[in-house]
Each structure stands twice: as structure tokens, then as C-alpha cells.
Short mmCIF file of C-alpha atoms in Angstrom, two decimals:
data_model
loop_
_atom_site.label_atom_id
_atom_site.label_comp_id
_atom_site.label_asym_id
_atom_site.label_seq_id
_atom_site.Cartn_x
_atom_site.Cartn_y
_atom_site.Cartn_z
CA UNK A 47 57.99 -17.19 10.44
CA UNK A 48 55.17 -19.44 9.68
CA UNK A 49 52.92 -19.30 7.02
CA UNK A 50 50.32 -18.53 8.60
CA UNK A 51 51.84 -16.15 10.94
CA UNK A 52 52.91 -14.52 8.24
CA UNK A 53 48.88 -14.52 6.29
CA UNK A 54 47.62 -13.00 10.03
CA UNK A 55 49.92 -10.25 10.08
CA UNK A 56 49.09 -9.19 6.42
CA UNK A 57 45.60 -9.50 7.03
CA UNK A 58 46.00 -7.30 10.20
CA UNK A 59 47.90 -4.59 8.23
CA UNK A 60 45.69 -4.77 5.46
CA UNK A 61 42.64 -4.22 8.04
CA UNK A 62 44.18 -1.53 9.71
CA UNK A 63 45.19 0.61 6.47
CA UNK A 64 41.10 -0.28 5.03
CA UNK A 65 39.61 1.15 7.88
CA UNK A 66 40.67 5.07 8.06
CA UNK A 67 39.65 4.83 4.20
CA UNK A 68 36.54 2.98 4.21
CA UNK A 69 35.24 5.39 7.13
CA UNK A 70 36.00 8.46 4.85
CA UNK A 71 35.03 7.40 1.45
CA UNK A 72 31.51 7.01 3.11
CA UNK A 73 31.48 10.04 4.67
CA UNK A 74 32.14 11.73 1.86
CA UNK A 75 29.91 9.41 -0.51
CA UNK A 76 27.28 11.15 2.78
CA UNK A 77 27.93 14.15 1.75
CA UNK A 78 27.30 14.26 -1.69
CA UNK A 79 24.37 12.48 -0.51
CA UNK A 80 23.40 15.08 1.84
CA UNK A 81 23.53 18.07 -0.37
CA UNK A 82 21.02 15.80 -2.79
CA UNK A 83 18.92 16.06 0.02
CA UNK A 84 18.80 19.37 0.77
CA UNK A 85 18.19 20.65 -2.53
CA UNK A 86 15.31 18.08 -2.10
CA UNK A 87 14.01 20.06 0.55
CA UNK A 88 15.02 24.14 -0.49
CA UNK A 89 13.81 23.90 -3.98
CA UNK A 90 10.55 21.26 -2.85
CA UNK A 91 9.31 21.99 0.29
CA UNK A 92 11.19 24.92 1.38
CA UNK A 93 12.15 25.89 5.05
CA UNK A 94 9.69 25.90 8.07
CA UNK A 95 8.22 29.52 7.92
CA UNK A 96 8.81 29.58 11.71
CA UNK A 97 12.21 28.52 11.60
CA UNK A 98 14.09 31.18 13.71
CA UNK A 99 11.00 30.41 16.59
CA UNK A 100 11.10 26.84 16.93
CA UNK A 101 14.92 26.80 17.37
CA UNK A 102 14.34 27.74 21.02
CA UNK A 103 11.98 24.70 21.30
CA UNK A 104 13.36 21.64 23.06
CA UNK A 105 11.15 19.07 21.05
CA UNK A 106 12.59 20.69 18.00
CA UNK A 107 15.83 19.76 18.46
CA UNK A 108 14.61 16.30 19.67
CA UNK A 109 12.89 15.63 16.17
CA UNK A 110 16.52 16.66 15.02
CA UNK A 111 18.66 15.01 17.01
CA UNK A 112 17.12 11.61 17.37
CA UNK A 113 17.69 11.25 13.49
CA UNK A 114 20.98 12.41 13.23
CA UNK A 115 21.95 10.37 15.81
CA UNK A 116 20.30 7.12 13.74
CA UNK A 117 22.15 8.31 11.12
CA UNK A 118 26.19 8.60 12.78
CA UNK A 119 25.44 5.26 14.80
CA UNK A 120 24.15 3.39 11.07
CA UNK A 121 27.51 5.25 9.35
CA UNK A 122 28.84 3.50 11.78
CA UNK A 123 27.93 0.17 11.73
CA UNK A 124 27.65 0.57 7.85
CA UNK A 125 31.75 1.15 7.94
CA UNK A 126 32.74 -1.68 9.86
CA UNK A 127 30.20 -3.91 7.53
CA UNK A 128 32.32 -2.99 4.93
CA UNK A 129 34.68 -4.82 5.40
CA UNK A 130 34.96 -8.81 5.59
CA UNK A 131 35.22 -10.36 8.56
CA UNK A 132 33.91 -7.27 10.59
CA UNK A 133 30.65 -7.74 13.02
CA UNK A 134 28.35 -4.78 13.01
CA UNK A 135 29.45 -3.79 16.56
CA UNK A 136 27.84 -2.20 19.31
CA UNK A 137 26.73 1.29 17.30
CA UNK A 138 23.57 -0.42 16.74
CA UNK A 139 22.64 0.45 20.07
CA UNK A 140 22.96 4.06 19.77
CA UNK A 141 19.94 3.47 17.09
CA UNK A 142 18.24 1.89 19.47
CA UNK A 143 18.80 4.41 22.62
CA UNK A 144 17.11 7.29 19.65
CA UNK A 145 14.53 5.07 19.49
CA UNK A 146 13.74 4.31 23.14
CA UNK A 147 14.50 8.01 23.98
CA UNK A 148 11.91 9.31 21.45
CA UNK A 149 9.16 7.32 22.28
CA UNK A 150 9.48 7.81 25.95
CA UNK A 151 9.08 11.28 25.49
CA UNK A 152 6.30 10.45 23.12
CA UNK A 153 4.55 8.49 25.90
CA UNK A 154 5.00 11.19 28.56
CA UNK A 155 3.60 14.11 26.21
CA UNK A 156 0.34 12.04 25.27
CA UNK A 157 -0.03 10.13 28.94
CA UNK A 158 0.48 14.30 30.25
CA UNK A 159 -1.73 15.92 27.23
CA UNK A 160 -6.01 16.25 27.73
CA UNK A 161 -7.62 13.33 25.80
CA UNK A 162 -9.10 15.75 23.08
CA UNK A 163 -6.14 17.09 22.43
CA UNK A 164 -3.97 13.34 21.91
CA UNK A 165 -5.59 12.83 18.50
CA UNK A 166 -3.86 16.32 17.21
CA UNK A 167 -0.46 15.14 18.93
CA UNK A 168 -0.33 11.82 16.97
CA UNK A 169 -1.56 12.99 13.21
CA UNK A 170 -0.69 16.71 13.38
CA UNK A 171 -1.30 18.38 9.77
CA UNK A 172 1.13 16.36 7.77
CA UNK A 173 0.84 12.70 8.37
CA UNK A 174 0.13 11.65 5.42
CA UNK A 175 2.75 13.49 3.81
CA UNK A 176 5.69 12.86 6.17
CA UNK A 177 6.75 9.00 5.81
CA UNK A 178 7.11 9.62 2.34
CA UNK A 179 8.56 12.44 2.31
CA UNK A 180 11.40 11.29 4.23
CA UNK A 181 11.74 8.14 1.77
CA UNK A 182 11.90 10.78 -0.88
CA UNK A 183 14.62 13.11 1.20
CA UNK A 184 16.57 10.10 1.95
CA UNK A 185 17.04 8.48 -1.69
CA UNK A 186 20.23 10.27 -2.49
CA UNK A 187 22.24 9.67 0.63
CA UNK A 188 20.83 5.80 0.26
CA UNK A 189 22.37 5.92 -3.39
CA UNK A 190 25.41 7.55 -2.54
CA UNK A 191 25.94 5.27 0.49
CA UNK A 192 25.37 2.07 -1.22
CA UNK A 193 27.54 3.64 -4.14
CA UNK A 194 30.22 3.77 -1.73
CA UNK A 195 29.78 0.29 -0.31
CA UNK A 196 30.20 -1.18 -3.81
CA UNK A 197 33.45 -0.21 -3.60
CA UNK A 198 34.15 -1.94 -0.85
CA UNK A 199 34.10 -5.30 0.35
CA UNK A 200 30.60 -6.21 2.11
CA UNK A 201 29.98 -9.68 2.91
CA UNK A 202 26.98 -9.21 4.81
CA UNK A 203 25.16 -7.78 2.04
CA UNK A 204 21.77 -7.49 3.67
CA UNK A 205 22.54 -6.22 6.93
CA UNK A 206 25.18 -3.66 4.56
CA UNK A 207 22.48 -2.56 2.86
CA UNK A 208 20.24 -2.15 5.50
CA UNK A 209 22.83 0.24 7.70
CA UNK A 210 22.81 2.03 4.43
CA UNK A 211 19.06 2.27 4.98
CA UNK A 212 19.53 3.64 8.24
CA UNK A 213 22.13 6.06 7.43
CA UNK A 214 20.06 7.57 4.69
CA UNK A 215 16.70 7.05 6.78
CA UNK A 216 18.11 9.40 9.89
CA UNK A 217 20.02 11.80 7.14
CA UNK A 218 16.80 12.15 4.98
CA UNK A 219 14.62 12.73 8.27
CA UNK A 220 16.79 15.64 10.01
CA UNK A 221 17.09 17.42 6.82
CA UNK A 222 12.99 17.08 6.47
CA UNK A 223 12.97 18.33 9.64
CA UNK A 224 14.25 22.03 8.68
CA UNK A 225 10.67 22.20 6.99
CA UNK A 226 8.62 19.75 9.09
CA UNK A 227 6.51 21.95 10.98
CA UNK A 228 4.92 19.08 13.47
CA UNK A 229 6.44 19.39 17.02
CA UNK A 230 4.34 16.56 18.93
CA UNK A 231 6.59 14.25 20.16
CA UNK A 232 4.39 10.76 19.19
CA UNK A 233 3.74 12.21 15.81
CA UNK A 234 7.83 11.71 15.72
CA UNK A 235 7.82 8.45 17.45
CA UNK A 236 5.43 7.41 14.86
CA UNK A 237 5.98 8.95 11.70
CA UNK A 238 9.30 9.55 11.39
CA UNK A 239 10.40 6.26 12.41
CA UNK A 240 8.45 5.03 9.77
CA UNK A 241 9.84 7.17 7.21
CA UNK A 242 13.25 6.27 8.28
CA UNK A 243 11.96 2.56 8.35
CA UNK A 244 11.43 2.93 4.57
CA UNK A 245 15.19 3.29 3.03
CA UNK A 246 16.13 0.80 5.90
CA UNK A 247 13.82 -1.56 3.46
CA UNK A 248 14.84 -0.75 0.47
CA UNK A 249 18.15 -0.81 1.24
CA UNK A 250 17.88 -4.56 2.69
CA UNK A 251 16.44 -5.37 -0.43
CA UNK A 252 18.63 -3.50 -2.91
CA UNK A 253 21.92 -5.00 -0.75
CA UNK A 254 21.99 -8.27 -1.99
CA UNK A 255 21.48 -6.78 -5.38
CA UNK A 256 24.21 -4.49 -6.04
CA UNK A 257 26.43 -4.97 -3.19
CA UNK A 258 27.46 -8.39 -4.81
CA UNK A 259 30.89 -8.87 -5.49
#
């Protein structure tokens, strides 16, 4: 066997015993994460005093869903960025379909809703509150994620750290929304995407920064 036959199978070996791993160490790093998160929400905001009412309301589950969806699709791409040599792949576009999906329901709602009553479905009661929040809510699944990823191999350490962004943005966001009690859809095309627009930030800042290896 050639040489470099023989360097192309070993690479190919190696890749296929990293990825199982590198999917689960994240998804466990996640979960840490994810119970961070929570106790963000129990002990700081509490759960929506409606809660048992609004889970028989379809845009409910929409403000869920579309974040948790962000959030598998980033694990996603996050996983395969973790290792060298990998493109990003096509889960991007899953982000991307949440996206389009919530603000075409956004656009319906406000095109459908009286004029006097638009201004109510874009700020709601909490506006001011709710990008941060979610920036707040997301900060330890973004440090367990990119905690996980430094244990890896990255290359692309901005676009890494950025899917880490993601996957803490959409994480942080559907656990804000057991106490978020705004159900307009454009006030969730709006301000949630921003909140979940803020770890994506910080963590294509912090990537280059301690993803280095």
C-alpha cells in the first residue's frame, strides 16, 4: 500500500470514530448548559402564570419551536465544525427555514390585525426586557458549548464559535419562553431573533479567542 493510501485510510478511520463522540460530548456539554438555564429562569423570572392555558395556543408552541429548532440545526452544524476538514453542511438551512417560517407568520398576523392594534403586536409588554433576557438565559449553554469545542479540534474558529452562538441563542430563547408571556407573532420575529442574534455575536467574537489551538 502506498503511503498515502495508507495516511487516507487513517484519516478516514480516525474521522469516523471522532464523530459519534464529538456529537455527544456536545450534547451533553448542552445539557449541563441547559439546566444553567433553567435555573436562570425558575429561580429569576419564574414560569408564565398562564402556563397550563397557553399550551393549547398554536403561536405558543411556534415561539417554542422555532428556537429549538435554531438550536438542533446550530448543534448541528457546531458538531461537524468541530472537526478539521469538515464544512458546516446543509443544517444551516434548517436555521434559516425557523427564520423564514416565523416571520411569515409574523407578516400574516400584522398584514390580518386592525392598524391600532399592530403597535401592541410588535412591542407587547416586555420588549425591552426580552433581547436581553435571552442573552442572559443563553450564557451557560454558550459556555458549556464553547467549553466543549475546546476540546475538540475547530479550525474554523469563527464560524465554530458562532454555531455555538446559535446553539445557545435558540436554547436560551425556548427556555425564556416557559415565562415569556408575549404571544404576537412579529414581537417573536423581532425580538427573539434578536436575542438569539446576541450569543451568535459573542460567540463569533469569543471563537477566535478560546477556540485556538
Amino acid at each position: 500500500m502506498k503511503t498515502d493510501e495508507l495516511i487516507g485510510l487513517l484519516a478516514t478511520h480516525a474521522e469516523a470514530e471522532r464523530r459519534p463522540a464529538t456529537g455527544a460530548a456536545l450534547a451533553r456539554a448542552v445539557c449541563v448548559g441547559l439546566l444553567g438555564s433553567l435555573a436562570i429562569v425558575l429561580m429569576g423570572y419564574g414560569l408564565n402564570h398562564r402556563f397550563p392555558q397557553v399550551l393549547g395556543m398554536p403561536l405558543f408552541w411556534m415561539k417554542l419551536g422555532m428556537p429549538v429548532l435554531v438550536a438542533l440545526c446550530a448543534g448541528v452544524v457546531a458538531s461537524r465544525l468541530a472537526r478539521p476538514g469538515v464544512s458546516a453542511g446543509r443544517a444551516g438551512w434548517g436555521i434559516a427555514l425557523a427564520l423564514v417560517v416565523v416571520w411569515g407568520v409574523a407578516a400574516g398576523q400584522w398584514l390580518a390585525a386592525p392598524p391600532p392594534a399592530r403597535a401592541e403586536l410588535l412591542w407587547g409588554q416586555t420588549w425591552r426586557s426580552c433581547a436581553f433576557s435571552i442573552g442572559l438565559i443563553s450564557l451557560p449553554v454558550l459556555v458549556a458549548a464553547l467549553g466543549a469545542l475546546r476540546e475538540m479540534a475547530p479550525t474554523r474558529l469563527r464560524l465554530a464559535g458562532a454555531a455555538a452562538g446559535a446553539l445557545a441563542g435558540g436554547a436560551g430563547a425556548a427556555v425564556y419562553a416557559l415565562h415569556c408571556p408575549e404571544l404576537g407573532a412579529p414581537f417573536i420575529a423581532v425580538w427573539y431573533v434578536l436575542g438569539m442574534a446576541l450569543p451568535v455575536a459573542l460567540g463569533a467574537w469569543l471563537g477566535p479567542r478560546v477556540l485556538r489551538w
